[in-house]
Coordinates of C-alpha atoms in Angstrom, one line a residue:
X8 CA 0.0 0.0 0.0
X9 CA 1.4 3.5 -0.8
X10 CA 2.6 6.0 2.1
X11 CA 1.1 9.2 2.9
X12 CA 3.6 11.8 4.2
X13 CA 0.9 14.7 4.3
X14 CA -3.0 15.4 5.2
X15 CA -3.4 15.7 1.3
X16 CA -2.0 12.4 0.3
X17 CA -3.8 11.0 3.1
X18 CA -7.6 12.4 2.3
X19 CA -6.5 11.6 -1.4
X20 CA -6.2 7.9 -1.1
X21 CA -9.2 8.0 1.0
X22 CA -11.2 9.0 -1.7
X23 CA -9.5 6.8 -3.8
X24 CA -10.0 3.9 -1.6
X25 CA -13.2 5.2 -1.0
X26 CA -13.3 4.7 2.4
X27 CA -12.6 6.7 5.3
X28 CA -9.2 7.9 6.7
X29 CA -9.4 6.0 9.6
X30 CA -9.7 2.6 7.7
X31 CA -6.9 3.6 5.4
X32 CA -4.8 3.9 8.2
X33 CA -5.8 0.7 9.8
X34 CA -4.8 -1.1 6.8
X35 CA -1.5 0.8 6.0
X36 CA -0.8 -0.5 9.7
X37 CA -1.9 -3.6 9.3
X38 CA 0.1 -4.1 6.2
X39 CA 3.5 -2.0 7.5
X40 CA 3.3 -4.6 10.9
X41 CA 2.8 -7.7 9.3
X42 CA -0.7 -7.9 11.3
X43 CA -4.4 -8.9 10.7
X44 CA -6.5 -6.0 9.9
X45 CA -9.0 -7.1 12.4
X46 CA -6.3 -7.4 14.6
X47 CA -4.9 -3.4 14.2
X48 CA -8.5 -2.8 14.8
X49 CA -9.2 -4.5 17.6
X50 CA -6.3 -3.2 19.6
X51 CA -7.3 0.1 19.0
X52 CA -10.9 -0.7 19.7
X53 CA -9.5 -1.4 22.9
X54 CA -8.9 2.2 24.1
X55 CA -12.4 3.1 23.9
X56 CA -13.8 1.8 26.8
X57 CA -10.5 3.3 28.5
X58 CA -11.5 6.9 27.3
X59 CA -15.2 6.3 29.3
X60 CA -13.4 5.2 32.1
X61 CA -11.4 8.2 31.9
X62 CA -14.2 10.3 31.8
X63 CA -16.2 8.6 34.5
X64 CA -13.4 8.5 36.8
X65 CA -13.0 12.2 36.6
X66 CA -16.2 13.2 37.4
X67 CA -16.8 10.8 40.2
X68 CA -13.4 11.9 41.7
X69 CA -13.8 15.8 43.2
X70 CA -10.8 15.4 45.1
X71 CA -8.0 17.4 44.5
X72 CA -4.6 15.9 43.1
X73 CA -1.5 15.8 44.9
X74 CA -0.9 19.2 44.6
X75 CA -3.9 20.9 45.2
X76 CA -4.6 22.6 42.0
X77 CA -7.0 20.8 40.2
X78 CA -10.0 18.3 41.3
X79 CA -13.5 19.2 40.9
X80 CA -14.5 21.5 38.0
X81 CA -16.0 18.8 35.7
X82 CA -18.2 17.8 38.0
X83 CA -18.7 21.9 39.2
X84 CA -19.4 22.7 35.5
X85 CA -21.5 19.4 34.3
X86 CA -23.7 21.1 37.6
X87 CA -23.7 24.4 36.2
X88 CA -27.0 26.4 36.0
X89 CA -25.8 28.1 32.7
X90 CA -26.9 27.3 29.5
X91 CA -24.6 29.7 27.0
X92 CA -23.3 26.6 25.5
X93 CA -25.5 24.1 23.5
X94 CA -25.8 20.3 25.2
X95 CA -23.0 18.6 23.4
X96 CA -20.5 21.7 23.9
X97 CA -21.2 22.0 27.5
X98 CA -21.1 18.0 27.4
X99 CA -17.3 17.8 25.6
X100 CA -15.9 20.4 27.8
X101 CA -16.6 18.4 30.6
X102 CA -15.7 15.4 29.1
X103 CA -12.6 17.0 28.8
X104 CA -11.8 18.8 31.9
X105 CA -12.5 15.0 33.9
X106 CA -10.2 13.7 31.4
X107 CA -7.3 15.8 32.0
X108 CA -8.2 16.1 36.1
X109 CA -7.7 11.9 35.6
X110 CA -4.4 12.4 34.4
X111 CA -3.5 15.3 36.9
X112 CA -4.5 12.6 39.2
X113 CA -2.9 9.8 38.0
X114 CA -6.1 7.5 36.5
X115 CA -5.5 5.8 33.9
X116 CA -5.8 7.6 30.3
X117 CA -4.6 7.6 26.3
X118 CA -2.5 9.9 25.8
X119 CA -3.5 11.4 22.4
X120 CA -1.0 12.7 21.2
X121 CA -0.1 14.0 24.7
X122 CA -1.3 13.7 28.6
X123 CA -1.0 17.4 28.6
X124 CA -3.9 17.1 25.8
X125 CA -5.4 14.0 26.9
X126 CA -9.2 15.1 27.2
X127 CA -9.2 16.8 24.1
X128 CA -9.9 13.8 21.4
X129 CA -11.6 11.6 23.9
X130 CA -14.2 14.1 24.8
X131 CA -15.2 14.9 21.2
X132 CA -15.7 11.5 20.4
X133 CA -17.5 10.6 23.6
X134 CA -19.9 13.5 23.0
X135 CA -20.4 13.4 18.9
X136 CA -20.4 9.6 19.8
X137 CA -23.6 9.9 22.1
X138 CA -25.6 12.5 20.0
X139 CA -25.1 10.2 16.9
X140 CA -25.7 7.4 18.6
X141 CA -22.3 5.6 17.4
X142 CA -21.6 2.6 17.9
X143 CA -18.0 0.8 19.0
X144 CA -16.3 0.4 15.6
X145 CA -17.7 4.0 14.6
X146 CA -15.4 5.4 17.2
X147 CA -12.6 3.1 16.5
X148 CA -12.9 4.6 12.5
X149 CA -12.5 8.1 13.7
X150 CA -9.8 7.1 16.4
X151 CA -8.2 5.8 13.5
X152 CA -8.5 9.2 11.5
X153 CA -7.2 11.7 14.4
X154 CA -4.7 8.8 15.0
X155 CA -3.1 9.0 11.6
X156 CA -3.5 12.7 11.6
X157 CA -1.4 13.2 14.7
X158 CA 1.1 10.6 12.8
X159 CA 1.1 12.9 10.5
X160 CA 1.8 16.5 12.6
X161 CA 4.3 14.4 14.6
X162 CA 6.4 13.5 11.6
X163 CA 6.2 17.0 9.8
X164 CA 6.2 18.9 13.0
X165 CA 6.0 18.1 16.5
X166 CA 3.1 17.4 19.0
X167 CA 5.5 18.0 22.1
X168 CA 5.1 21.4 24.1
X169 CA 8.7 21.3 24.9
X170 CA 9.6 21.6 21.4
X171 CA 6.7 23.1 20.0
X172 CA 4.4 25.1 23.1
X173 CA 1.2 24.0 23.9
X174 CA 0.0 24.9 20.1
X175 CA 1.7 21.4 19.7
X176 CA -0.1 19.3 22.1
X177 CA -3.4 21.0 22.1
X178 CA -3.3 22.6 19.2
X179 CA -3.1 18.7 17.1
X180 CA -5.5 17.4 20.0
X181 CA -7.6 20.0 18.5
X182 CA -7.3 19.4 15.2
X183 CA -6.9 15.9 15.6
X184 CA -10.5 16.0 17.5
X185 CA -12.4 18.2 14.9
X186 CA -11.2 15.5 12.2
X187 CA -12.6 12.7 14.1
X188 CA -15.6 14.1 15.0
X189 CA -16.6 15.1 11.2
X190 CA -15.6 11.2 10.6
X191 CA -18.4 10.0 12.5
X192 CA -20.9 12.6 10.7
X193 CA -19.5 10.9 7.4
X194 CA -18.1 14.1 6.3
X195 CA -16.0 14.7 3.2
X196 CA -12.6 14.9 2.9
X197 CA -12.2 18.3 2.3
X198 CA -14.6 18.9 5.2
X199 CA -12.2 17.2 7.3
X200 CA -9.0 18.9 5.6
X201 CA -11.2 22.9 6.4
X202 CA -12.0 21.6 10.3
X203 CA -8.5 20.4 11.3
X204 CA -6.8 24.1 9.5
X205 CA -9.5 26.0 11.0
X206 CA -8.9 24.9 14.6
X207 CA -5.1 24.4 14.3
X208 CA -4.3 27.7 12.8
X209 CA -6.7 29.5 15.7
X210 CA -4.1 27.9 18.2
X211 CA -1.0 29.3 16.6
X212 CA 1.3 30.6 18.9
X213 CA -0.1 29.2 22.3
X214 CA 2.7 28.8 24.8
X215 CA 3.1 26.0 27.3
X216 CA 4.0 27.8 30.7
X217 CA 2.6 25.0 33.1
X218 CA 2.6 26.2 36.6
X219 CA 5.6 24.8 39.1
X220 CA 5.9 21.8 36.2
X221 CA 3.0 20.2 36.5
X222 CA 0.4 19.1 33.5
X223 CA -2.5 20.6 35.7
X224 CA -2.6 24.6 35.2
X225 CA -3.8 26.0 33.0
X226 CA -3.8 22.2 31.2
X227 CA -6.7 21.4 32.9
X228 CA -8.8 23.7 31.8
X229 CA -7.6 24.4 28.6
X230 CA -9.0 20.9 27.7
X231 CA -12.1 22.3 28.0
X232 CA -12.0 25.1 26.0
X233 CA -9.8 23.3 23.3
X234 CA -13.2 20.5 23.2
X235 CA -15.0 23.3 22.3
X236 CA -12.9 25.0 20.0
X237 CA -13.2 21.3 17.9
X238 CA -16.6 21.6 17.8
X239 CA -16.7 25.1 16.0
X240 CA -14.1 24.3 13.5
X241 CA -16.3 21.3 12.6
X242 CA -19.7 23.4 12.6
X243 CA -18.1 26.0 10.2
X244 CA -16.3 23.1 7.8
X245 CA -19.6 21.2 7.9
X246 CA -21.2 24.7 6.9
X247 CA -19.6 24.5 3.9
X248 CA -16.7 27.4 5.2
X249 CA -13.3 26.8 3.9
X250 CA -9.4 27.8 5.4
X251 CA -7.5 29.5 2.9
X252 CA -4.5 28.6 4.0
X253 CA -4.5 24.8 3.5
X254 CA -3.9 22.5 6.5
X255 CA -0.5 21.1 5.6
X256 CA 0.5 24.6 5.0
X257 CA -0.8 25.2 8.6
X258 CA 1.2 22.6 10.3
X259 CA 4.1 23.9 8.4
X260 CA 3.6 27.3 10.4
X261 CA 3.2 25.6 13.4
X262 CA 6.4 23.7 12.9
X263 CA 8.2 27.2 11.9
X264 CA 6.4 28.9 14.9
X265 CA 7.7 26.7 17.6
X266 CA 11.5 27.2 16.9
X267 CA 11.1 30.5 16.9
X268 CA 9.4 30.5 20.3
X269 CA 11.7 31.1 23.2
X270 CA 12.5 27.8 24.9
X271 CA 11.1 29.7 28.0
X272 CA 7.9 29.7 26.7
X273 CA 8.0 25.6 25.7
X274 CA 7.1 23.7 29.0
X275 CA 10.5 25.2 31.4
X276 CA 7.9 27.0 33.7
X277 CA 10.6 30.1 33.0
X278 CA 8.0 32.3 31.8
X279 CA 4.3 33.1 31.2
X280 CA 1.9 31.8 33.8
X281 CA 4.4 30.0 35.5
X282 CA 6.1 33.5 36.9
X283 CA 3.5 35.1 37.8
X284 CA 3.5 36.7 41.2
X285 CA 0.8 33.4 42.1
X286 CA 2.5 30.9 39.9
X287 CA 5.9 31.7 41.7
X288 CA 4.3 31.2 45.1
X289 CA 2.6 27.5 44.2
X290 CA 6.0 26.4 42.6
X291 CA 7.6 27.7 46.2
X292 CA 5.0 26.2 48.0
X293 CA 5.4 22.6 46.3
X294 CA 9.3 22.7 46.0
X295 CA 8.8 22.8 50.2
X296 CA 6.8 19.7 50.3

């Protein structure tokens, strides 16, 4: 089977293949690893019921982790009173805050690409998942899709904040996300192509300045808002709104943004958040226990 070495090859021999990203890239693997399709499949299929737990977990848990900061605020906002956001928004941001509290408090959780931006992809599909009504191998298919794409990022770019900032983890996770969902609406391609450039180029330049070194502020919560972010880049591709700067073009600037960032600003904790008058204190504070 040919390679794809960019988003355009890839949604190319999709359409050739006529079938959807996700199931290309099952078979590439199964064909690059020697392995039974069903069994590429099934090991992915696997992490889906790890993803609920993930979710679950977090919201039953309103302890706070080790250190203090974080523990709570899914279950806080799934409460809320508010109704600015539709269902399934208010639904994926909480997704994705338990996610990422899980990880903060060491739960089990897929890391995809990062723990920094664990809640991002699971929480889309969770929540697109339960309005559609998918089923098992549906979210397998799109799990496939973001997985290929953040194959694809990591090999032209980078999906780590400490080489890239946080435009790297969450910024993929985002675009990664939007892909997957507009998988399980049995979007086009080029839907798919306008989503993932739509929400990755609105994260451009976002710095990872984690407070003392930890993956839990302003991580946490930055799940959240990323979830969200997916779900707009998918309502305007699905509305027939295009990017005009193509999406491998996009990653490109990503890539050439994060060398230019100063390293400070790329997961040290030597700038940002991290030095703020608060931040300062918490890092002090920790360092002492």
């Amino acid at each position: 089977m040919k390679g794809y070495y960019s988003i355009a090859e890839l949604m190319k021999q999709s359409d050739i293949a006529k079938c959807s990203p996700g199931e290309l890239s099952c078979r590439n693997e199964a064909e690059s690893t020697g392995k039974e399709f069903d069994v590429v499949w099934n090991r992915m299929k696997r992490l889906i019921p790890v993803f609920k737990d993930s979710i679950r977990k977090g919201l039953e848990s309103t302890s706070k982790s080790a250190s203090g900061l974080v523990g709570g605020d899914a279950e806080k906002l799934k409460n809320g009173k508010l109704n600015f956001l539709s269902p399934i928004c208010k639904r994926a941001a909480v997704y994705a805050i338990a996610t990422a509290e899980a990880n903060a408090k060491m739960f089990r959780i897929v890391a995809c690409p990062t723990a920094g931006s664990c809640g991002i992809v699971p929480s889309i599909l969770m929540a697109v998942g339960e309005e559609l009504n998918s089923d098992e191998d549906d979210l397998t298919r799109a799990l496939f899709t973001a997985g290929a794409i953040g194959k694809i990022v990591a090999e032209k770019a980078c999906i780590a904040g400490a080489v890239g900032g946080c435009q790297a983890e969450c910024g993929t996770a985002t675009a990664m996300a939007a892909a997957a969902a507009i998988d399980l609406m049995h979007g086009t391609t080029t839907q798919m192509m306008d989503a993932m450039a739509l929400a990755l180029k609105n994260l451009l330049g976002l710095v990872c300045d984690p407070v003392a070194g930890l993956v839990e502020v302003p991580c946490v919560k930055r799940n959240g808002f990323h979830a969200v972010h997916a779900l707009v880049a998918v309502e305007m591709a699905m509305s027939g709104i295009h990017s005009v700067i193509p999406v491998d073009e996009v990653i490109a600037a990503m890539d050439q943004i994060g060398k230019l960032m100063p390293v400070s600003l790329r997961e040290t904790s030597q700038a940002g958040l991290a030095t703020t008058k608060t931040g300062e204190c918490i890092n002090n504070r920790l360092r002492k226990k």
